[in-house]
Coordinates of C-alpha atoms in Angstrom, one line a residue:
M286 CA 23.1 88.3 17.6
S287 CA 26.4 89.1 18.4
E288 CA 29.3 88.6 16.2
T289 CA 32.4 86.4 16.7
R290 CA 35.4 87.2 16.1
D291 CA 38.9 85.9 14.9
V292 CA 41.6 87.6 17.6
P293 CA 44.6 86.5 15.3
G294 CA 47.0 83.4 17.2
A295 CA 44.1 82.8 19.5
P296 CA 43.2 79.9 20.9
D297 CA 40.0 78.4 18.7
R298 CA 39.9 74.6 19.8
P299 CA 40.7 72.8 23.0
E300 CA 44.1 71.5 21.7
R301 CA 45.5 75.1 20.9
L302 CA 44.3 76.1 24.2
G303 CA 46.4 73.3 25.6
Q304 CA 49.5 74.7 23.7
L305 CA 50.4 77.6 25.9
A306 CA 52.4 77.3 29.0
S307 CA 50.0 79.5 31.3
Y308 CA 47.4 77.9 31.0
L309 CA 48.7 74.6 31.5
L310 CA 50.8 75.8 35.0
N311 CA 47.2 77.4 36.0
R312 CA 45.6 73.8 35.5
I313 CA 48.8 72.1 37.3
I314 CA 49.2 74.1 41.0
H315 CA 45.1 74.7 41.0
R316 CA 44.6 70.7 41.3
Y317 CA 48.1 70.2 42.9
N318 CA 46.4 73.1 45.9
Q319 CA 43.2 71.4 45.9
T320 CA 45.0 68.6 46.9
L321 CA 47.4 69.8 49.5
Q322 CA 44.8 72.0 50.9
G323 CA 43.0 68.5 51.3
E324 CA 45.7 66.8 53.1
L325 CA 46.6 70.0 55.0
K326 CA 43.0 70.5 56.6
Q327 CA 42.9 67.1 58.2
K328 CA 45.3 68.3 59.9
G329 CA 44.4 71.9 60.6
V330 CA 46.8 73.6 58.7
T331 CA 46.5 76.7 55.8
T332 CA 47.8 76.7 52.5
I333 CA 49.5 79.7 53.4
T334 CA 50.8 78.5 57.6
M335 CA 52.7 75.7 55.2
R336 CA 54.5 78.4 53.1
T337 CA 55.4 80.3 55.3
V338 CA 56.6 77.5 57.7
V339 CA 58.9 76.1 55.0
S340 CA 60.2 79.4 53.4
L341 CA 61.0 80.1 57.7
K342 CA 62.9 76.7 57.4
I343 CA 64.7 77.4 54.4
Y344 CA 65.7 80.9 55.1
G345 CA 66.4 81.5 58.7
E346 CA 64.8 84.5 59.4
L347 CA 62.8 86.5 56.5
T348 CA 61.0 90.5 56.5
V349 CA 57.6 89.8 55.8
N350 CA 58.1 91.7 51.8
E351 CA 60.1 88.5 51.5
L352 CA 58.0 86.0 53.0
C353 CA 54.7 87.0 50.9
V354 CA 57.4 86.5 48.2
H355 CA 58.6 83.9 49.7
A356 CA 55.2 81.7 50.7
I357 CA 52.2 82.8 47.4
A358 CA 50.6 86.0 49.7
E359 CA 49.7 89.9 49.9
Q360 CA 51.1 91.9 52.7
P361 CA 47.6 91.7 54.7
T362 CA 46.7 87.6 54.2
M363 CA 50.9 87.7 55.6
S364 CA 49.8 90.4 58.1
R365 CA 47.0 88.1 59.4
T366 CA 49.0 84.9 59.6
L367 CA 51.8 86.4 61.3
D368 CA 49.6 86.6 64.1
K369 CA 48.0 83.8 64.2
M370 CA 51.1 81.8 64.1
E371 CA 53.0 84.2 66.9
G372 CA 49.6 83.5 68.9
E373 CA 50.6 79.9 68.0
G374 CA 53.5 79.9 69.4
L375 CA 55.4 79.0 66.2
I376 CA 57.4 82.6 65.3
A377 CA 59.1 85.2 66.4
R378 CA 59.2 89.0 65.2
E379 CA 62.8 90.2 66.4
I380 CA 64.8 93.3 65.2
S381 CA 67.0 92.8 62.8
D382 CA 70.9 92.2 63.9
K383 CA 71.7 94.3 60.8
D384 CA 69.4 96.9 60.9
Q385 CA 67.4 98.4 63.7
R386 CA 64.9 99.7 61.7
V387 CA 64.0 96.3 60.4
R388 CA 62.2 93.3 61.9
V389 CA 62.2 89.5 60.8
I390 CA 60.9 87.0 61.3
R391 CA 62.0 83.3 62.9
L392 CA 60.8 79.5 63.7
T393 CA 60.9 79.2 67.5
D394 CA 61.0 75.7 67.9
V395 CA 57.5 74.9 68.3
G396 CA 58.3 76.3 64.4
H397 CA 59.9 73.6 63.8
E398 CA 58.9 71.3 65.2
F399 CA 55.0 71.6 63.3
Y400 CA 57.7 71.6 60.0
D401 CA 58.1 68.5 60.7
R402 CA 55.2 67.7 60.7
I403 CA 53.9 69.1 58.0
W404 CA 57.3 68.3 55.4
P405 CA 55.8 64.5 54.5
V406 CA 52.6 66.6 53.4
M407 CA 54.3 68.7 50.5
T408 CA 56.8 66.6 49.6
D409 CA 54.2 63.5 49.0
A410 CA 51.9 66.1 47.5
N411 CA 54.8 66.9 45.0
E412 CA 56.1 63.0 44.4
A413 CA 52.2 62.5 43.2
L414 CA 52.4 65.2 40.8
L415 CA 55.8 63.7 39.1
K416 CA 54.9 60.2 39.4
E417 CA 56.1 58.5 36.4
V418 CA 58.3 61.7 35.6
S419 CA 61.5 60.6 35.0
P420 CA 64.7 61.9 37.3
E421 CA 66.2 63.2 34.0
D422 CA 62.7 64.6 32.9
R423 CA 62.3 65.9 36.2
A424 CA 65.4 67.9 35.8
H425 CA 64.7 69.5 32.7
L426 CA 61.6 70.8 33.4
M427 CA 63.2 72.3 36.3
R428 CA 65.4 73.9 34.4
I429 CA 63.1 75.6 32.1
L430 CA 60.7 76.5 35.7
M431 CA 63.9 78.5 36.9
Q432 CA 64.4 79.7 33.2
I433 CA 60.4 80.9 33.4
L434 CA 61.2 82.5 37.1
G435 CA 63.7 84.4 36.2
N436 CA 62.1 85.4 32.8
I437 CA 58.6 87.1 35.5
R438 CA 60.6 87.3 38.2
Q439 CA 59.9 91.0 40.1
N440 CA 62.0 91.0 43.2
P441 CA 65.6 89.9 43.7
F442 CA 65.0 87.1 45.1

């Protein structure tokens, strides 16, 4: 028979688990992603493609490494995604004006049109997530989330 040990500070009841910010954040984002993926799948779009298009729309042009951070993807996954997106005419890869050794990715006109179709899906999912949260509480939440991101950030961007 195995013996159970108490670990000091470890959650021993469901309500204590619900007091861990990381646990709650993961539950929330998992549910959000499931909802968003369902909506995107109906449009034939993957989550990584959506994140990549939105990142490029916001930042203009990014390197593959920067895209990995902003679109939340590992480098091999991002490379495959970019190959597919380039084949679909959504992106173009170019040599950077700032550094001839660096290639950057930007949206094409087709990519901008694609963004216009998927942005409402993303904002609708975000609004559903924050339904009945007051503007004041939303602003407070965003300040806290940015502080947390600053605490764990490993990249300057």
